[in-house]
Coordinates of C-alpha atoms in Angstrom, one line a residue:
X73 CA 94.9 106.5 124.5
X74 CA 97.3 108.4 122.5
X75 CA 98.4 111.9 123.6
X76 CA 100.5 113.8 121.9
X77 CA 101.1 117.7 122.8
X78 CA 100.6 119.8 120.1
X79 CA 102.9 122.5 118.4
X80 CA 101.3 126.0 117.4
X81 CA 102.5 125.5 113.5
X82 CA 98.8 125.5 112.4
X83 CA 98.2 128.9 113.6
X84 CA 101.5 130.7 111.5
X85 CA 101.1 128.7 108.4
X86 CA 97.5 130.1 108.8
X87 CA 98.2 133.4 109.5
X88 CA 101.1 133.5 106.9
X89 CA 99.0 132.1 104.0
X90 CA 96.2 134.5 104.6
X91 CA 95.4 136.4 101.3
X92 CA 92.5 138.7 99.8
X93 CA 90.4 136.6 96.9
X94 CA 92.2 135.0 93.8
X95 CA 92.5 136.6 91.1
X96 CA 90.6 135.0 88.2
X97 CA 92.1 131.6 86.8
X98 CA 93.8 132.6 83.3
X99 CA 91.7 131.1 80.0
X100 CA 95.4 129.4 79.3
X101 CA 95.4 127.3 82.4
X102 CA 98.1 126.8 83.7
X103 CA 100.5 130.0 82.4
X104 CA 102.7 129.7 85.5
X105 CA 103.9 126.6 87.4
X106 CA 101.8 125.2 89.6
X107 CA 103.2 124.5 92.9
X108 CA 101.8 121.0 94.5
X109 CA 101.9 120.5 98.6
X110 CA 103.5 116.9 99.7
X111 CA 102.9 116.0 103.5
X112 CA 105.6 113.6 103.5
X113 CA 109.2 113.6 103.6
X114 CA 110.9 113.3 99.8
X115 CA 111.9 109.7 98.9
X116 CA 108.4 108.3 100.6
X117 CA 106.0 106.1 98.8
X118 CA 103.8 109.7 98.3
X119 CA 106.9 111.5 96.8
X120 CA 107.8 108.9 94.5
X121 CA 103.9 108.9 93.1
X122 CA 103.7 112.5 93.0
X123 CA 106.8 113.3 91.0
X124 CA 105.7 110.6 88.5
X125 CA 102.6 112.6 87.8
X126 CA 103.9 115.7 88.2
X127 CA 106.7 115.1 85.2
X128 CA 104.0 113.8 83.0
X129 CA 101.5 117.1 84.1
X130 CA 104.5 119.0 83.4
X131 CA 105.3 117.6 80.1
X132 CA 101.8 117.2 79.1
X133 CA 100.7 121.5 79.9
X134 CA 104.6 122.8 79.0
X135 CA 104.2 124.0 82.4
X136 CA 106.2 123.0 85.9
X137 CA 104.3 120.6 88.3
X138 CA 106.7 121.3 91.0
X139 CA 106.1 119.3 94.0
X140 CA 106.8 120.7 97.6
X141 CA 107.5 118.3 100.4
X142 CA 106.2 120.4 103.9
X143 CA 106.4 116.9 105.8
X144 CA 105.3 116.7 109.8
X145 CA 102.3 116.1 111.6
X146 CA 100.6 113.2 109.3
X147 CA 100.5 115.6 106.4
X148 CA 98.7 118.3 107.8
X149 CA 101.2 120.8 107.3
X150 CA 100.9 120.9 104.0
X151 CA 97.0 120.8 104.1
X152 CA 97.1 123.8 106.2
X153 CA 99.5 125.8 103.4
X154 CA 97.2 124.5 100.3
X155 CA 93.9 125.1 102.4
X156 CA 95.3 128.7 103.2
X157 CA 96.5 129.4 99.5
X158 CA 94.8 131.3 96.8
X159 CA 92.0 129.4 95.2
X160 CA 93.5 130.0 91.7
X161 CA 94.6 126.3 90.2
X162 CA 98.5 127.5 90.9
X163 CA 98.4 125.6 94.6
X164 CA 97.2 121.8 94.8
X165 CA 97.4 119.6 97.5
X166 CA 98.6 115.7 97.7
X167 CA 95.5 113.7 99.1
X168 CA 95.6 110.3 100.9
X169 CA 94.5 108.6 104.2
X170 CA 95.9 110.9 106.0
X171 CA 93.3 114.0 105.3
X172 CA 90.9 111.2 105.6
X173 CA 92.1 109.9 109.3
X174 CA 93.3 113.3 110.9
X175 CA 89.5 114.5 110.6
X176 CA 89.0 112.3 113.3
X177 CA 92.0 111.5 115.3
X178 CA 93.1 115.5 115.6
X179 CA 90.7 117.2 117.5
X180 CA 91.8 120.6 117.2
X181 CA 92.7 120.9 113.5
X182 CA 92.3 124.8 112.3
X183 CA 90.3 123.4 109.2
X184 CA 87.5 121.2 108.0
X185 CA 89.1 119.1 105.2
X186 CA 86.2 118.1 103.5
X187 CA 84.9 122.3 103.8
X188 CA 87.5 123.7 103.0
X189 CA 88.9 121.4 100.0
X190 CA 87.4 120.9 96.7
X191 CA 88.5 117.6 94.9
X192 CA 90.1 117.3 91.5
X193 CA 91.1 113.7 90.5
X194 CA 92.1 110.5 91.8
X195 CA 95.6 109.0 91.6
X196 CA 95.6 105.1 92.3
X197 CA 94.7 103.0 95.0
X198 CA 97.3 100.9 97.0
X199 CA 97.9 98.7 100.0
X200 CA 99.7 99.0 103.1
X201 CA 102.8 96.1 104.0
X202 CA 103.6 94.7 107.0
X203 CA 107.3 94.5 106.7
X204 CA 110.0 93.7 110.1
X205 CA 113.6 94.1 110.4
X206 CA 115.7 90.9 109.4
X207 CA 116.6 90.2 112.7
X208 CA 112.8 89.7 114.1
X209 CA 112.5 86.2 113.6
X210 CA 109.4 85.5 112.9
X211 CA 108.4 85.1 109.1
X212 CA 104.4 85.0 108.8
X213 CA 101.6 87.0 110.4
X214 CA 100.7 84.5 113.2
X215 CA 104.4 84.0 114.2
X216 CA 104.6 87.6 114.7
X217 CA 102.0 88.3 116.4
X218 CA 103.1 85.3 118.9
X219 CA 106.4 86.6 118.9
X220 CA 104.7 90.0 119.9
X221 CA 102.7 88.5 122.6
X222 CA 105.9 86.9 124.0
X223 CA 107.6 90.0 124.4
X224 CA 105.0 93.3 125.6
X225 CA 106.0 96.7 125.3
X226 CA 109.3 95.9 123.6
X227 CA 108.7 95.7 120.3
X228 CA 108.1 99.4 118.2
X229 CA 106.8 100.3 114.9
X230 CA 107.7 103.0 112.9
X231 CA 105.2 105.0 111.0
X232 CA 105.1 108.1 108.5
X233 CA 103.3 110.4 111.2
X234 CA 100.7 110.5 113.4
X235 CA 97.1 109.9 111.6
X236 CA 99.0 108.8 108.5
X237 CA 97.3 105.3 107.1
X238 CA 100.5 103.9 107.9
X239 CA 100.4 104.5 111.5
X240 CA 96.5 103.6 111.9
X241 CA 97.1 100.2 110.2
X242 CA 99.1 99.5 112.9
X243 CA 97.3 100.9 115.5
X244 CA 93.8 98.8 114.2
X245 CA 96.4 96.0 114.1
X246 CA 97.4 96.6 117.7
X247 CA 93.7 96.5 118.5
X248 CA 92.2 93.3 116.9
X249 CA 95.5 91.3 118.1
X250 CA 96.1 92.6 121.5
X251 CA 100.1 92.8 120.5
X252 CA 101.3 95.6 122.7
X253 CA 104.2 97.7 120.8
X254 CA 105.2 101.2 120.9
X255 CA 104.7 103.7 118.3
X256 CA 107.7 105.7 117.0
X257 CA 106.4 108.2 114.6
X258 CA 108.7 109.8 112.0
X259 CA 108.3 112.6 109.6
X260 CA 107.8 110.1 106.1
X261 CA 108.7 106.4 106.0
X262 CA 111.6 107.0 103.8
X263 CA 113.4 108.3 107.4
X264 CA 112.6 105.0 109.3
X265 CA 113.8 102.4 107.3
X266 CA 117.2 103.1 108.6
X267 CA 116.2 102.6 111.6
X268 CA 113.8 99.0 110.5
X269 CA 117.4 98.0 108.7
X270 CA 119.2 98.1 111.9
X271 CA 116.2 97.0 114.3
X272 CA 116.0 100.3 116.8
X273 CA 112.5 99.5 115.6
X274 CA 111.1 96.2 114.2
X275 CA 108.6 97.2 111.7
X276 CA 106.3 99.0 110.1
X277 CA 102.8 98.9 108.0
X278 CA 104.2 101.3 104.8
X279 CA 102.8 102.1 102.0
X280 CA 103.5 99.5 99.3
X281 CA 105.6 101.5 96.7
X282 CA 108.3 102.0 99.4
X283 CA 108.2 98.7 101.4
X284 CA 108.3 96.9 98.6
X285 CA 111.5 98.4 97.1
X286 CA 112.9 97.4 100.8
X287 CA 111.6 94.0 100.6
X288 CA 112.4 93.5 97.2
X289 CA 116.2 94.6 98.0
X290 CA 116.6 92.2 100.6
X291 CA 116.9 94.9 103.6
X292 CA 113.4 93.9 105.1
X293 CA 111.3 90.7 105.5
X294 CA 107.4 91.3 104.0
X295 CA 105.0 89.8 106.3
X296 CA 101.4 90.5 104.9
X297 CA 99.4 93.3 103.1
X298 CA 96.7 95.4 104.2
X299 CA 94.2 94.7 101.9
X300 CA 91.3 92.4 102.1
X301 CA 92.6 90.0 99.8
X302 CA 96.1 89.5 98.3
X303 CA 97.3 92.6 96.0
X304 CA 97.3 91.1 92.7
X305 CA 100.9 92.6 91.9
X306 CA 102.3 90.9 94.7
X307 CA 100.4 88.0 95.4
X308 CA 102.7 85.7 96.9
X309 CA 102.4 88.0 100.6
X310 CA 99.5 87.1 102.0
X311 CA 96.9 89.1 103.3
X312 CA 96.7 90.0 106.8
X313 CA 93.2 89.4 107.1
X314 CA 94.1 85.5 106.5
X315 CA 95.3 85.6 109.6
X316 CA 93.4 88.1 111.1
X317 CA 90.0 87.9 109.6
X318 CA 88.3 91.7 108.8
X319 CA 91.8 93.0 108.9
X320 CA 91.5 95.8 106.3
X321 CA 93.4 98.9 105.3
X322 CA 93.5 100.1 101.6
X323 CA 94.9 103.5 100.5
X324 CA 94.1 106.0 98.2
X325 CA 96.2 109.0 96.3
X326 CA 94.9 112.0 94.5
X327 CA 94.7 115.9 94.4
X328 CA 92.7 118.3 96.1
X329 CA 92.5 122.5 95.9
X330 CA 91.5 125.3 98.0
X331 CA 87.9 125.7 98.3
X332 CA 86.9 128.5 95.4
X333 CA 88.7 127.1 92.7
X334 CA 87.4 127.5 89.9
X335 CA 85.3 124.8 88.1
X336 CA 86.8 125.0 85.0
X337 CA 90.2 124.6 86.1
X338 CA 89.5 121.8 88.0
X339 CA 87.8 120.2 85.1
X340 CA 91.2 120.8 82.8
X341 CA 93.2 119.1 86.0
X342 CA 90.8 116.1 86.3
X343 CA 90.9 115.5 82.5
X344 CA 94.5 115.8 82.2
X345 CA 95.1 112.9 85.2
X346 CA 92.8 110.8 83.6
X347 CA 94.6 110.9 80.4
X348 CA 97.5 110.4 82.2
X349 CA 96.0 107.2 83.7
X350 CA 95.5 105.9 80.3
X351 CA 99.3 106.0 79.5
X352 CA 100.8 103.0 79.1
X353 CA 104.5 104.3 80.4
X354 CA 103.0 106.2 83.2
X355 CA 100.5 103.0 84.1
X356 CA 103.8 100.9 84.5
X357 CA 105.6 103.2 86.4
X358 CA 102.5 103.5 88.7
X359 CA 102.1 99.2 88.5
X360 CA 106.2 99.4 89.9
X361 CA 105.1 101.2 93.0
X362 CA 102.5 98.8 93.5
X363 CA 99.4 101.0 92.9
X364 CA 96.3 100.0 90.7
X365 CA 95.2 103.8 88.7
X366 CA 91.5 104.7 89.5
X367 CA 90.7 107.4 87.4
X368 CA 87.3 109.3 88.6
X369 CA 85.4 112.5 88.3
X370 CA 85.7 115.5 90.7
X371 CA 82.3 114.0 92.0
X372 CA 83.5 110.9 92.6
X373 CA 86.9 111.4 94.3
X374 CA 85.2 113.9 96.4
X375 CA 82.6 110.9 97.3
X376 CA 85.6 109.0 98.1
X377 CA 87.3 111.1 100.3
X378 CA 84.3 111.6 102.0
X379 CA 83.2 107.8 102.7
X380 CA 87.2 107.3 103.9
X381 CA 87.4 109.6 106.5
X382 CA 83.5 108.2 107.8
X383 CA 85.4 104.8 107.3
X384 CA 88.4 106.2 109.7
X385 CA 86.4 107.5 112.1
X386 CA 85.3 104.2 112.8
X387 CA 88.8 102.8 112.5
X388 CA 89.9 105.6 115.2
X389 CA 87.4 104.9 117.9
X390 CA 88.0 101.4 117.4
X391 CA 91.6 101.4 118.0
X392 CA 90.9 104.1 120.8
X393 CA 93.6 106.6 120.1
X394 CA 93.4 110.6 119.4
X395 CA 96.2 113.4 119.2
X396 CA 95.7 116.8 121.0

């Protein structure tokens, strides 16, 4: 079981974001920029994808998207400061497995995600990649986890944070293979894969945009994906479920607000990402980070975050680990 002592951060960014009601949203929506909370360190596979949408919203409303990056504890740092913002339509929130997983796996979060959120639109969907240092020697699924068995509690893997999708995949992998590694938890993947280059750890599960940039460059060796089956834009890695049959970890990005937004702004929000989703530019900048765009209404995201953090749950107990 993972234990992890936990820092007093969610209290202040609480008790600093505390504010009397919003003032009504403006009929020119948005008049101001609109500030937009990033768990995850700048350069990650979540930054990349958010600053993509975020020039186009920008473009597209003659307004600033600007994105914040308030990276540490799986993302929830930033959750806590969007959660705690006014409800106005001028603070949104970067959504992926993450909110869905740290429902479960932190037991003392100050918030209820799926309370205290309202969703807006979905992003894209994605897989995770198994990806190892050059030096690890082993170049499929089954010869790794052989190579793992051969050598217990010396292998690590680096992940994004604690309760990020990135570390979970790992840690369900860790529990339907019996390969014992450590964890070495960082504050966004962009930071570890120094440390994956040089093998002071030996791999990680990352989200695709960035592990495939790695792989593709030569400084990593890809392994398998996450998904089900193999990710039609790179279908020459196998899936880790060939290997390991009901091996399964698919992501999801979109936006969430502060509970009490109002409806009509995050109608003009939803309607302007699914616009963007039907732009052929952005839809191949999206297709380069390896995502698939899943445009949705409010009501549907909001189903999907919903049925993900149920799925996680599962995941969680499975894989037997919690954070404090």
């Amino acid at each position: 079981m993972l234990r992890i002592l936990r820092n007093g951060f969610f209290g202040l960014v609480f008790l600093s974001g505390l504010v009397g009601a919003a003032a009504p949203a403006s009929a020119a929506y948005p008049d101001r920029p609109v500030h937009w909370m990033i768990g995850f360190a700048a350069g990650g596979p979540v930054d990349i994808v958010a600053r993509i949408m975020a020039q186009w919203l920008s473009d597209k409303f003659g307004q600033q998207f600007i994105v914040e990056n308030k990276a540490g504890s799986g993302g929830n740092i930033a959750a806590a400061a969007a959660i705690s913002s006014p409800p106005d339509g001028y603070t949104l929130l970067f959504v992926a497995p993450n909110n869905a997983i740290s429902t479960s796996l932190y037991k003392k979060l100050p918030y209820d995600f799926l309370r205290d959120t309202v969703p807006v639109a979905s992003i894209m969907q994605l897989t995770n990649m198994l990806v190892v240092s050059n030096a690890v020697p082993a170049k499929t699924v089954a010869e790794f986890i052989d190579y793992c068995k051969a050598n217990p509690g010396k292998i690590s893997y680096a992940s994004s944070g604690n309760g990020t999708s990135v570390h979970m995949s790992a840690e369900l992998f860790k529990a339907m293979t019996k390969c014992d590694m450590v964890h070495v938890p960082y504050r966004g993947s962009a930071i570890a894969f120094p440390d994956i280059i040089s093998n002071k750890v030996q791999l990680i599960f990352d989200n695709l945009p960035s592990a495939l940039e790695q792989a593709k460059g030569g400084n990593v060796r890809a392994l398998g994906v996450t998904s089900p089956q193999r990710w039609p834009i790179v279908p020459d890695v196998p899936a880790i479920a060939e290997t390991v049959p009901g091996f399964e970890s698919v992501g999801f990005y979109g936006i969430s607000a502060p509970k009490g937004t109002p409806p009509e702004v995050v109608e003009i929000l939803n309607k302007a990402v699914n616009e963007a989703l039907k732009d052929p530019k952005l839809v191949a900048r999206l297709a380069e980070t390896g995502g698939i765009p899943k445009p949705m209404t409010p009501a549907e995201f909001g189903k999907l975050v919903s049925d993900e953090t149920d799925k996680w749950r599962k995941v969680v107990e499975f894989a037997g680990v919690s954070v404090d």
